[in-house]
């Protein structure tokens, strides 16, 4: 009999497990299909959670960005509720749902009647118990990183506390809700970025062909601004030549109390637009209740306005007008929306300036045509230059790209001869170390090595450096000219050796037996850009390069070897000594090699 009971219990548990897996799978399928809207995912989660946990009601709440309020985003099974979808409440009320969102901790209430909030006759909790009939209540946070962005709540109309497996199931559903929210947020960000790029392209296109009239530009700016910033009305207001009065120049939407061309405002008046121009600052009225001027507030509220944004049109250090957006509901404009409106304001100024210049030259037709051709050429050249500099920044070392940009010419990128101080260095024993060390240890050593050597290379003003595993090549005197390329290379070598001595000492305590060697040469080499589109590099080749590389190979731990020419160039500043003649790979004849002694010459 007991065996039969155990088997039945096992079958019940198995069926529950399969049902939960099926529910999770179905929710994941909805997530994949709902890139633009979390609603279907919320509906699927609450329906499945209520069914699997035998709940009579389910709801999903989300906190606002400022974490001061939360709203009901979706609910299931409510006949009457204290809040409807979209309704908001403060996060600091101390009630269970806002507490879960505020603290990120799950709350499992066996019976709401036994809580202090009910005994103290909290109106919301009293409504939940006496009107909605809720007794047992489970609330799980929606965790996105360390913060809860919302909560899922399940309730029962009888006293039957939720058990551990139900809590775990709801937590997994909460994680899926967060995934859905993030997916939609990312999708909307991409769509918003694309829409803003489209709007900017449209405005620039209108600017390009509307050279003798600002009105088409104003219209497309206001249309895009109101659409992308969810504003019911948008206005562009300009300051007169005497800088005493503002006039509405363009309007998207309609006002009963204001009109294009006829509505005027003295610059010294107590209006938001006037303050924005007069003080060259953004004026953001999150609520028309904040407007002190009674007449301005009444006129705006009569037109249904509840939130106002004024952004000045800046030409040099002065404002020549203002771009205004008006919402029919109280909702502050976000930082990204304000930044977008600032971009639109700058484009309006460009249009105004273009038209002013065009009209000023209207009587000089031939000169205008020549100017237009010149402007088009310059714009094309600037676009080409921007694209070219962008490619340089992506495909060339920073020092090379910066030098090309500052010189205004890329002739230096073509193949040419240059006298170079060349430094090669690498880690002694690194190959053997890699054969025995864990990959993580190898990467950590290599990362530390390149980070520390990179700091020294930058500090010593090298022109170019190339990294190849544990090997580094550094060039002095091209593209950044220097007076003493060999001396600069030796000074960098000494600094590298000093730092590597410290690093090798610390690595030795961890069982890594590593060293460091350097080779320095001075000579002419061929320098220039090699590669193909998308894979360019700025490098050098020649005997001086090969010689420094071979000297590095010959150097023992802590040794800095110099070519004859490099040794002669630095012997007045550094102590050098002969290491004898060596036959080096790639060189026909043996050469005398010099070693850098420990101190400066006297």
Coordinates of C-alpha atoms in Angstrom, one line a residue:
X1 CA 0.0 0.0 0.0
X2 CA 2.8 2.4 1.0
X3 CA 4.7 1.5 -2.2
X4 CA 1.6 2.3 -4.3
X5 CA 1.2 5.7 -2.5
X6 CA 4.9 6.5 -3.1
X7 CA 4.5 5.7 -6.7
X8 CA 1.4 7.9 -7.0
X9 CA 3.2 10.8 -5.3
X10 CA 6.2 10.3 -7.7
X11 CA 3.9 10.3 -10.7
X12 CA 2.2 13.5 -9.4
X13 CA 5.6 15.1 -8.9
X14 CA 6.7 14.1 -12.3
X15 CA 3.6 15.5 -14.0
X16 CA 4.1 18.8 -12.1
X17 CA 7.8 18.8 -13.3
X18 CA 6.8 18.2 -16.9
X19 CA 4.1 20.9 -16.7
X20 CA 6.6 23.4 -15.3
X21 CA 9.1 22.6 -18.1
X22 CA 6.3 23.0 -20.6
X23 CA 5.3 26.4 -19.1
X24 CA 8.9 27.6 -19.1
X25 CA 9.3 26.5 -22.7
X26 CA 6.1 28.2 -23.8
X27 CA 7.2 31.5 -22.1
X28 CA 10.6 31.3 -23.8
X29 CA 8.8 31.0 -27.2
X30 CA 6.7 34.1 -26.4
X31 CA 9.9 36.0 -25.5
X32 CA 11.5 35.1 -28.8
X33 CA 8.4 36.4 -30.7
X34 CA 7.8 39.6 -28.6
X35 CA 10.8 41.8 -29.3
X36 CA 8.7 45.0 -29.4
X37 CA 6.3 44.5 -26.5
X38 CA 6.6 42.9 -23.1
X39 CA 2.8 42.5 -22.7
X40 CA 2.5 39.0 -24.3
X41 CA 5.3 37.8 -22.1
X42 CA 3.8 39.3 -19.0
X43 CA 0.5 37.7 -19.8
X44 CA 2.0 34.3 -20.4
X45 CA 4.1 34.5 -17.2
X46 CA 1.1 35.5 -15.0
X47 CA -1.2 33.0 -16.6
X48 CA 1.3 30.1 -16.2
X49 CA 2.3 31.2 -12.7
X50 CA -1.3 31.4 -11.4
X51 CA -2.2 28.1 -12.9
X52 CA 0.9 26.2 -11.6
X53 CA 0.7 27.8 -8.2
X54 CA -3.1 27.6 -7.9
X55 CA -3.3 31.3 -7.3
X56 CA -6.5 33.3 -7.8
X57 CA -4.8 36.5 -8.8
X58 CA -1.5 37.6 -10.3
X59 CA 0.1 40.9 -11.1
X60 CA 3.4 42.4 -12.4
X61 CA 4.7 45.8 -11.2
X62 CA 7.6 47.9 -12.5
X63 CA 9.5 50.7 -10.8
X64 CA 10.1 54.0 -12.6
X65 CA 13.7 55.1 -13.5
X66 CA 14.0 57.4 -10.5
X67 CA 12.9 54.5 -8.2
X68 CA 10.3 56.7 -6.5
X69 CA 7.1 55.1 -7.9
X70 CA 5.9 51.8 -9.3
X71 CA 3.1 51.0 -11.6
X72 CA 1.0 47.9 -12.4
X73 CA 2.2 46.7 -15.8
X74 CA -0.1 43.7 -16.1
X75 CA -2.5 41.7 -13.9
X76 CA -4.6 38.6 -14.1
X77 CA -7.7 37.4 -12.3
X78 CA -8.7 40.6 -10.6
X79 CA -12.4 41.4 -10.3
X80 CA -11.7 44.6 -8.4
X81 CA -8.3 46.2 -7.7
X82 CA -7.0 49.1 -5.8
X83 CA -4.9 50.1 -8.9
X84 CA -5.5 49.7 -12.6
X85 CA -2.9 48.9 -15.2
X86 CA -0.7 52.0 -15.6
X87 CA -1.7 53.3 -12.1
X88 CA 1.2 54.3 -9.9
X89 CA 2.0 54.4 -6.2
X90 CA 5.0 55.5 -4.1
X91 CA 7.9 53.0 -3.3
X92 CA 8.3 54.3 0.2
X93 CA 4.8 53.4 1.5
X94 CA 6.1 50.3 3.4
X95 CA 3.5 48.0 1.8
X96 CA 4.6 44.6 0.7
X97 CA 5.0 45.2 -3.1
X98 CA 7.0 48.4 -2.9
X99 CA 9.1 46.9 -0.1
X100 CA 10.0 43.9 -2.3
X101 CA 11.0 46.3 -5.1
X102 CA 12.9 48.6 -2.7
X103 CA 14.8 45.8 -0.9
X104 CA 15.0 43.1 -3.5
X105 CA 13.8 40.5 -1.0
X106 CA 10.9 38.0 -1.5
X107 CA 7.9 38.4 0.8
X108 CA 5.7 35.4 1.5
X109 CA 2.6 36.3 3.7
X110 CA 0.7 33.4 5.1
X111 CA -2.4 35.6 6.0
X112 CA -2.8 39.3 5.3
X113 CA -5.2 39.6 8.2
X114 CA -2.3 38.8 10.6
X115 CA -0.2 41.7 9.3
X116 CA 0.4 45.1 11.1
X117 CA -0.7 46.9 8.0
X118 CA -4.2 45.3 8.1
X119 CA -4.5 45.8 11.8
X120 CA -3.6 49.4 11.4
X121 CA -6.3 49.7 8.7
X122 CA -3.9 50.7 5.8
X123 CA -6.5 51.6 3.1
X124 CA -4.8 49.7 0.3
X125 CA -4.2 46.5 2.3
X126 CA -7.8 46.8 3.8
X127 CA -9.1 47.0 0.2
X128 CA -7.0 44.0 -0.9
X129 CA -8.3 41.9 2.0
X130 CA -11.9 43.0 2.2
X131 CA -12.8 43.8 -1.4
X132 CA -10.5 41.5 -3.4
X133 CA -10.6 38.8 -0.7
X134 CA -6.8 38.2 -0.7
X135 CA -5.5 36.2 2.3
X136 CA -2.1 34.5 1.3
X137 CA 0.3 36.6 -0.7
X138 CA 3.6 35.9 -2.4
X139 CA 5.7 38.7 -3.9
X140 CA 9.0 38.0 -5.8
X141 CA 11.4 40.8 -7.0
X142 CA 12.4 41.2 -10.7
X143 CA 16.2 41.4 -10.2
X144 CA 18.3 43.1 -12.9
X145 CA 21.8 43.0 -11.5
X146 CA 21.8 44.3 -7.8
X147 CA 18.5 46.2 -8.1
X148 CA 14.9 45.1 -8.3
X149 CA 13.2 46.8 -11.2
X150 CA 9.8 45.4 -10.3
X151 CA 7.9 42.5 -8.7
X152 CA 5.5 39.6 -9.5
X153 CA 2.7 39.0 -7.0
X154 CA 0.5 35.9 -6.6
X155 CA -2.4 35.8 -4.2
X156 CA -4.9 33.3 -2.9
X157 CA -8.4 33.9 -1.5
X158 CA -7.9 31.3 1.2
X159 CA -5.2 31.0 3.9
X160 CA -2.8 28.6 2.1
X161 CA 0.8 29.9 2.2
X162 CA 3.0 29.4 -0.9
X163 CA 5.6 26.6 -0.5
X164 CA 9.3 26.6 -1.4
X165 CA 8.8 25.0 -4.8
X166 CA 6.2 27.6 -5.8
X167 CA 8.5 30.4 -4.7
X168 CA 11.4 28.9 -6.8
X169 CA 9.1 28.6 -9.8
X170 CA 7.9 32.2 -9.5
X171 CA 11.5 33.4 -9.1
X172 CA 12.4 31.6 -12.4
X173 CA 9.4 33.3 -14.0
X174 CA 10.6 36.6 -12.7
X175 CA 14.0 36.1 -14.3
X176 CA 12.2 35.4 -17.6
X177 CA 10.2 38.6 -17.2
X178 CA 13.5 40.6 -16.7
X179 CA 14.9 38.9 -19.9
X180 CA 11.8 40.1 -21.8
X181 CA 12.0 43.6 -20.4
X182 CA 15.7 43.8 -21.4
X183 CA 15.1 42.4 -24.9
X184 CA 12.3 45.0 -25.5
X185 CA 14.4 47.8 -24.0
X186 CA 17.4 47.0 -26.3
X187 CA 15.1 46.6 -29.3
X188 CA 13.5 50.0 -28.6
X189 CA 16.9 51.6 -28.1
X190 CA 18.0 50.3 -31.5
X191 CA 14.7 51.5 -33.1
X192 CA 15.0 54.9 -31.4
X193 CA 18.6 55.3 -32.6
X194 CA 17.6 54.4 -36.1
X195 CA 14.7 56.8 -36.0
X196 CA 16.9 59.6 -34.7
X197 CA 19.5 58.9 -37.5
X198 CA 16.7 58.9 -40.0
X199 CA 15.4 62.2 -38.6
X200 CA 18.9 63.8 -38.7
X201 CA 19.3 62.5 -42.3
X202 CA 16.0 64.0 -43.3
X203 CA 16.8 67.4 -41.8
X204 CA 20.2 67.5 -43.3
X205 CA 18.7 66.6 -46.7
X206 CA 16.2 69.5 -46.4
X207 CA 18.9 71.9 -45.3
X208 CA 20.9 70.9 -48.4
X209 CA 18.2 71.9 -50.9
X210 CA 16.4 74.6 -48.9
X211 CA 19.1 77.3 -49.1
X212 CA 16.8 80.3 -49.6
X213 CA 14.0 79.5 -47.1
X214 CA 14.3 78.2 -43.5
X215 CA 10.6 77.3 -43.3
X216 CA 10.9 73.8 -44.8
X217 CA 13.7 73.0 -42.4
X218 CA 11.8 74.4 -39.4
X219 CA 8.8 72.2 -40.4
X220 CA 10.8 69.0 -40.7
X221 CA 12.7 69.8 -37.4
X222 CA 9.5 70.4 -35.5
X223 CA 7.7 67.4 -37.0
X224 CA 10.6 65.0 -36.0
X225 CA 11.1 66.6 -32.6
X226 CA 7.4 66.3 -31.6
X227 CA 7.3 62.7 -32.9
X228 CA 10.5 61.4 -31.3
X229 CA 10.0 63.2 -28.0
X230 CA 6.3 62.4 -27.7
X231 CA 5.2 66.1 -27.7
X232 CA 1.8 67.3 -28.8
X233 CA 3.0 70.7 -29.9
X234 CA 6.4 72.0 -31.0
X235 CA 7.4 75.6 -31.7
X236 CA 10.4 77.5 -33.1
X237 CA 10.7 81.1 -31.8
X238 CA 13.2 83.6 -33.2
X239 CA 14.7 86.8 -31.8
X240 CA 14.4 90.0 -33.9
X241 CA 17.5 91.9 -35.2
X242 CA 17.2 94.5 -32.4
X243 CA 17.2 91.6 -29.8
X244 CA 14.2 93.0 -28.1
X245 CA 11.3 90.7 -29.1
X246 CA 10.6 87.0 -29.8
X247 CA 8.2 85.8 -32.5
X248 CA 6.8 82.4 -33.3
X249 CA 8.4 81.4 -36.7
X250 CA 7.0 77.9 -37.0
X251 CA 4.5 75.7 -35.2
X252 CA 3.8 71.9 -35.3
X253 CA 0.4 71.2 -33.8
X254 CA -1.9 74.0 -32.7
X255 CA -2.4 76.5 -29.9
X256 CA -5.6 78.5 -29.2
X257 CA -3.6 81.3 -27.6
X258 CA -0.5 81.5 -29.9
X259 CA 0.0 81.7 -33.7
X260 CA 2.8 81.9 -36.2
X261 CA 3.9 85.5 -37.0
X262 CA 1.5 87.2 -34.7
X263 CA 2.4 86.0 -31.2
X264 CA 5.2 88.2 -29.8
X265 CA 7.0 88.1 -26.5
X266 CA 9.3 90.9 -25.1
X267 CA 12.8 89.5 -24.4
X268 CA 12.7 90.9 -20.9
X269 CA 9.3 89.2 -20.2
X270 CA 8.7 86.6 -17.5
X271 CA 8.2 83.7 -20.0
X272 CA 10.2 80.4 -20.2
X273 CA 11.2 81.1 -23.9
X274 CA 12.4 84.6 -22.9
X275 CA 14.5 83.2 -20.1
X276 CA 16.0 80.5 -22.3
X277 CA 17.2 83.1 -24.8
X278 CA 18.1 85.8 -22.4
X279 CA 20.2 83.5 -20.1
X280 CA 21.3 81.1 -22.9
X281 CA 20.1 78.0 -20.9
X282 CA 17.6 75.2 -21.2
X283 CA 14.3 75.9 -19.4
X284 CA 12.6 72.6 -18.4
X285 CA 9.2 72.9 -16.7
X286 CA 8.4 69.4 -15.6
X287 CA 4.9 70.6 -14.6
X288 CA 3.1 73.8 -15.6
X289 CA 2.3 74.1 -11.9
X290 CA 6.0 75.2 -11.6
X291 CA 5.5 78.2 -13.8
X292 CA 5.3 81.4 -11.7
X293 CA 3.9 83.7 -14.4
X294 CA 0.1 83.3 -14.0
X295 CA -0.8 84.5 -17.5
X296 CA 1.8 82.1 -19.1
X297 CA 0.6 79.2 -17.0
X298 CA -3.1 79.9 -17.7
X299 CA -2.5 80.2 -21.5
X300 CA -0.6 76.9 -21.6
X301 CA -3.0 75.0 -19.4
X302 CA -5.9 76.3 -21.5
X303 CA -4.2 74.6 -24.5
X304 CA -3.8 71.4 -22.5
X305 CA -0.1 71.7 -21.9
X306 CA 1.3 70.1 -18.8
X307 CA 5.1 69.8 -19.4
X308 CA 7.3 72.4 -21.3
X309 CA 10.9 72.3 -22.6
X310 CA 12.7 75.3 -24.1
X311 CA 16.1 74.8 -25.8
X312 CA 18.0 77.9 -27.0
X313 CA 19.3 78.2 -30.6
X314 CA 22.9 79.1 -30.0
X315 CA 25.0 81.0 -32.5
X316 CA 28.5 81.4 -31.1
X317 CA 27.9 82.6 -27.5
X318 CA 24.5 84.2 -28.1
X319 CA 21.0 82.8 -28.4
X320 CA 19.1 83.8 -31.6
X321 CA 15.9 82.0 -30.7
X322 CA 14.5 78.9 -28.9
X323 CA 13.0 75.5 -29.8
X324 CA 10.0 74.6 -27.6
X325 CA 8.3 71.2 -27.0
X326 CA 5.0 70.8 -25.1
X327 CA 3.4 67.7 -23.7
X328 CA -0.3 67.3 -22.8
X329 CA 0.7 65.2 -19.8
X330 CA 3.1 65.6 -16.9
X331 CA 6.2 63.7 -17.8
X332 CA 9.8 65.2 -17.7
X333 CA 11.8 65.1 -20.9
X334 CA 14.7 62.6 -20.5
X335 CA 18.4 63.5 -20.9
X336 CA 18.6 61.8 -24.2
X337 CA 15.5 63.6 -25.5
X338 CA 16.9 67.0 -24.4
X339 CA 20.2 66.1 -26.1
X340 CA 18.3 65.3 -29.3
X341 CA 16.4 68.6 -29.2
X342 CA 19.8 70.4 -28.8
X343 CA 20.9 68.7 -32.0
X344 CA 17.7 69.8 -33.7
X345 CA 18.3 73.4 -32.4
X346 CA 21.9 73.4 -33.8
X347 CA 20.5 72.2 -37.2
X348 CA 17.9 75.1 -37.1
X349 CA 20.8 77.5 -36.6
X350 CA 22.7 76.0 -39.5
X351 CA 19.6 76.5 -41.7
X352 CA 19.1 80.1 -40.5
X353 CA 22.7 80.9 -41.2
X354 CA 22.7 79.2 -44.6
X355 CA 19.6 81.3 -45.7
X356 CA 21.1 84.5 -44.3
X357 CA 24.3 84.0 -46.2
X358 CA 22.4 83.0 -49.4
X359 CA 20.2 86.1 -49.3
X360 CA 23.2 88.4 -48.6
X361 CA 24.8 87.1 -51.8
X362 CA 21.6 87.0 -53.9
X363 CA 22.6 90.1 -55.9
X364 CA 26.0 88.7 -56.8
X365 CA 24.9 85.7 -58.9
X366 CA 28.2 84.7 -60.3
X367 CA 29.9 84.9 -56.9
X368 CA 27.1 82.9 -55.3
X369 CA 27.5 80.2 -57.9
X370 CA 31.2 80.1 -57.3
X371 CA 30.7 80.1 -53.6
X372 CA 28.2 77.2 -53.9
X373 CA 30.6 75.2 -55.9
X374 CA 33.4 75.9 -53.4
X375 CA 31.1 75.0 -50.5
X376 CA 30.1 71.7 -52.2
X377 CA 33.7 70.9 -52.8
X378 CA 34.8 71.7 -49.3
X379 CA 31.9 69.7 -47.9
X380 CA 32.9 66.7 -50.1
X381 CA 36.5 67.1 -49.1
X382 CA 35.6 67.4 -45.4
X383 CA 33.4 64.2 -45.7
X384 CA 36.3 62.5 -47.5
X385 CA 38.7 63.8 -44.9
X386 CA 36.5 62.6 -42.0
X387 CA 36.1 59.2 -43.5
X388 CA 39.8 59.0 -44.2
X389 CA 40.7 60.0 -40.7
X390 CA 38.2 57.5 -39.3
X391 CA 40.0 54.8 -41.3
X392 CA 43.3 56.0 -40.0
X393 CA 42.1 55.8 -36.4
X394 CA 40.8 52.3 -37.0
X395 CA 43.7 50.8 -38.9
X396 CA 46.8 52.6 -37.8
X397 CA 48.7 53.1 -34.5
X398 CA 47.4 56.1 -32.6
X399 CA 50.7 58.0 -32.8
X400 CA 50.8 57.6 -36.6
X401 CA 47.1 58.5 -37.1
X402 CA 47.5 61.6 -34.8
X403 CA 50.6 62.7 -36.7
X404 CA 48.8 62.4 -40.1
X405 CA 45.8 64.3 -38.8
X406 CA 47.9 67.1 -37.3
X407 CA 50.0 67.5 -40.5
X408 CA 46.9 67.5 -42.8
X409 CA 48.6 65.1 -45.2
X410 CA 49.0 61.4 -45.5
X411 CA 52.1 61.6 -47.7
X412 CA 54.1 60.2 -44.8
X413 CA 52.2 57.0 -45.1
X414 CA 53.8 56.2 -48.4
X415 CA 57.0 54.2 -48.4
X416 CA 60.1 56.3 -47.3
X417 CA 63.5 55.9 -45.7
X418 CA 64.1 57.1 -42.2
X419 CA 66.9 56.9 -39.6
X420 CA 65.3 54.9 -36.8
X421 CA 66.2 53.9 -33.2
X422 CA 64.9 50.4 -33.0
X423 CA 64.2 48.4 -29.8
X424 CA 63.2 44.7 -29.7
X425 CA 62.4 43.0 -26.4
X426 CA 60.8 39.8 -25.2
X427 CA 60.5 37.6 -22.1
X428 CA 63.2 35.0 -21.5
X429 CA 61.9 31.5 -20.9
X430 CA 58.3 32.4 -22.0
X431 CA 58.0 29.5 -24.4
X432 CA 58.9 27.0 -21.8
X433 CA 56.6 28.7 -19.3
X434 CA 53.7 28.4 -21.7
X435 CA 54.3 24.7 -22.1
X436 CA 53.8 24.0 -18.4
X437 CA 51.6 26.9 -17.1
X438 CA 47.8 27.0 -17.2
X439 CA 46.3 29.2 -20.0
X440 CA 44.9 31.6 -17.4
X441 CA 48.4 32.0 -15.9
X442 CA 49.9 32.6 -19.3
X443 CA 47.3 35.3 -20.2
X444 CA 47.7 37.0 -16.9
X445 CA 51.5 37.2 -17.2
X446 CA 51.3 38.4 -20.8
X447 CA 48.6 41.0 -20.0
X448 CA 50.6 42.4 -17.1
X449 CA 53.8 42.5 -19.3
X450 CA 52.1 44.4 -22.1
X451 CA 50.3 46.7 -19.8
X452 CA 53.4 47.8 -17.9
X453 CA 55.6 48.0 -21.0
X454 CA 52.9 50.0 -22.8
X455 CA 52.9 52.6 -20.1
X456 CA 56.7 53.0 -20.4
X457 CA 56.5 53.1 -24.3
X458 CA 53.9 55.9 -24.0
X459 CA 55.9 57.8 -21.4
X460 CA 59.1 57.8 -23.5
X461 CA 57.3 59.2 -26.6
X462 CA 57.9 56.3 -29.0
X463 CA 56.4 56.7 -32.5
X464 CA 55.2 53.1 -33.2
X465 CA 55.1 49.9 -31.3
X466 CA 54.1 46.4 -32.4
X467 CA 53.2 43.5 -30.2
X468 CA 53.7 39.9 -31.2
X469 CA 53.1 37.5 -28.4
X470 CA 55.7 38.3 -25.8
X471 CA 57.8 40.2 -28.4
X472 CA 57.6 44.0 -28.8
X473 CA 59.1 46.2 -31.5
X474 CA 59.4 50.0 -30.8
X475 CA 60.5 52.6 -33.3
X476 CA 61.9 56.1 -32.5
X477 CA 62.1 59.1 -34.9
X478 CA 59.2 58.1 -37.2
X479 CA 56.5 59.3 -37.4
X480 CA 57.3 61.3 -34.3
X481 CA 60.7 63.0 -34.9
X482 CA 63.2 63.0 -32.1
X483 CA 66.8 64.4 -31.7
X484 CA 68.4 61.3 -30.2
X485 CA 66.6 58.1 -31.5
X486 CA 69.3 55.7 -30.2
X487 CA 69.5 57.4 -26.8
X488 CA 65.7 57.4 -26.5
X489 CA 65.6 53.7 -27.3
X490 CA 68.3 53.0 -24.7
X491 CA 66.5 55.0 -22.0
X492 CA 63.3 53.1 -22.7
X493 CA 65.3 49.8 -22.6
X494 CA 66.7 50.7 -19.1
X495 CA 63.2 51.6 -17.8
X496 CA 61.8 48.4 -19.2
X497 CA 64.6 46.3 -17.6
X498 CA 64.1 48.0 -14.2
X499 CA 60.3 47.3 -14.3
X500 CA 60.8 43.8 -15.6
X501 CA 63.2 43.0 -12.8
X502 CA 60.5 43.9 -10.3
X503 CA 57.9 41.8 -12.2
X504 CA 60.1 38.8 -12.6
X505 CA 60.9 38.9 -8.9
X506 CA 57.2 38.8 -8.1
X507 CA 56.6 36.1 -10.7
X508 CA 59.4 34.0 -9.2
X509 CA 57.5 33.9 -5.9
X510 CA 54.7 32.2 -7.8
X511 CA 57.0 29.7 -9.4
X512 CA 57.4 31.4 -12.7
X513 CA 61.1 31.5 -13.8
X514 CA 61.1 34.3 -16.4
X515 CA 63.6 36.9 -17.6
X516 CA 63.9 39.8 -20.0
X517 CA 66.2 40.7 -22.9
X518 CA 66.6 43.8 -25.2
X519 CA 68.2 44.5 -28.5
X520 CA 68.8 48.1 -29.7
X521 CA 70.0 49.2 -33.2
X522 CA 70.3 52.5 -35.1
X523 CA 70.1 52.7 -38.8
X524 CA 68.0 53.5 -41.9
X525 CA 64.9 51.5 -42.7
X526 CA 62.0 51.6 -45.1
X527 CA 58.9 52.9 -43.3
X528 CA 55.3 53.1 -44.6
X529 CA 51.8 51.7 -44.6
X530 CA 51.3 48.1 -45.7
X531 CA 48.3 45.8 -46.0
X532 CA 44.9 46.1 -47.6
X533 CA 41.5 47.8 -46.9
X534 CA 40.5 47.0 -43.3
X535 CA 44.0 45.5 -42.5
X536 CA 46.4 48.4 -42.7
X537 CA 49.5 48.6 -40.6
X538 CA 52.3 51.2 -40.3
X539 CA 55.7 49.3 -40.0
X540 CA 59.3 49.3 -41.0
X541 CA 61.7 46.8 -42.7
X542 CA 65.4 46.7 -43.3
X543 CA 68.7 45.7 -41.8
X544 CA 68.3 47.9 -38.7
X545 CA 65.0 46.1 -37.9
X546 CA 66.5 42.6 -38.4
X547 CA 69.6 43.6 -36.4
X548 CA 67.7 44.7 -33.3
X549 CA 65.6 41.6 -33.5
X550 CA 68.7 39.3 -33.6
X551 CA 70.3 41.2 -30.8
X552 CA 67.2 40.7 -28.7
X553 CA 67.4 36.9 -29.4
X554 CA 71.1 36.9 -28.3
X555 CA 70.5 38.9 -25.1
X556 CA 70.5 36.9 -21.8
X557 CA 68.3 37.8 -18.9
X558 CA 68.7 41.4 -17.9
X559 CA 71.0 42.2 -20.8
X560 CA 70.7 45.1 -23.2
X561 CA 72.7 44.6 -26.5
X562 CA 73.5 47.4 -28.9
X563 CA 74.5 47.4 -32.5
X564 CA 77.9 49.2 -33.3
X565 CA 76.2 52.3 -34.6
X566 CA 73.8 52.5 -31.7
X567 CA 76.7 52.0 -29.2
X568 CA 78.7 54.9 -30.9
X569 CA 75.6 57.1 -30.8
X570 CA 75.1 56.7 -27.0
X571 CA 78.7 56.2 -25.7
X572 CA 78.9 59.8 -24.4
X573 CA 75.8 59.2 -22.2
X574 CA 76.0 55.6 -21.3
X575 CA 78.7 53.0 -20.4
X576 CA 79.0 50.4 -23.1
X577 CA 81.3 47.5 -23.4
X578 CA 82.1 45.1 -26.2
X579 CA 80.6 41.6 -26.0
X580 CA 82.7 40.4 -28.9
X581 CA 81.9 39.5 -32.5
X582 CA 78.7 37.5 -33.1
X583 CA 77.4 35.8 -36.3
X584 CA 73.7 36.8 -36.5
X585 CA 71.1 35.1 -38.7
X586 CA 70.4 37.2 -41.8
X587 CA 73.8 39.0 -41.7
X588 CA 76.6 37.9 -44.1
X589 CA 79.5 38.9 -41.8
X590 CA 80.0 38.7 -38.0
X591 CA 79.6 42.0 -36.2
X592 CA 80.9 43.4 -33.0
X593 CA 78.1 43.5 -30.4
X594 CA 78.1 45.9 -27.4
X595 CA 76.5 45.5 -24.0
X596 CA 75.0 48.4 -22.0
X597 CA 76.7 48.6 -18.6
X598 CA 74.8 49.4 -15.5
X599 CA 75.5 53.1 -15.1
X600 CA 76.0 56.4 -17.0
X601 CA 79.5 57.2 -18.3
X602 CA 81.5 59.8 -16.4

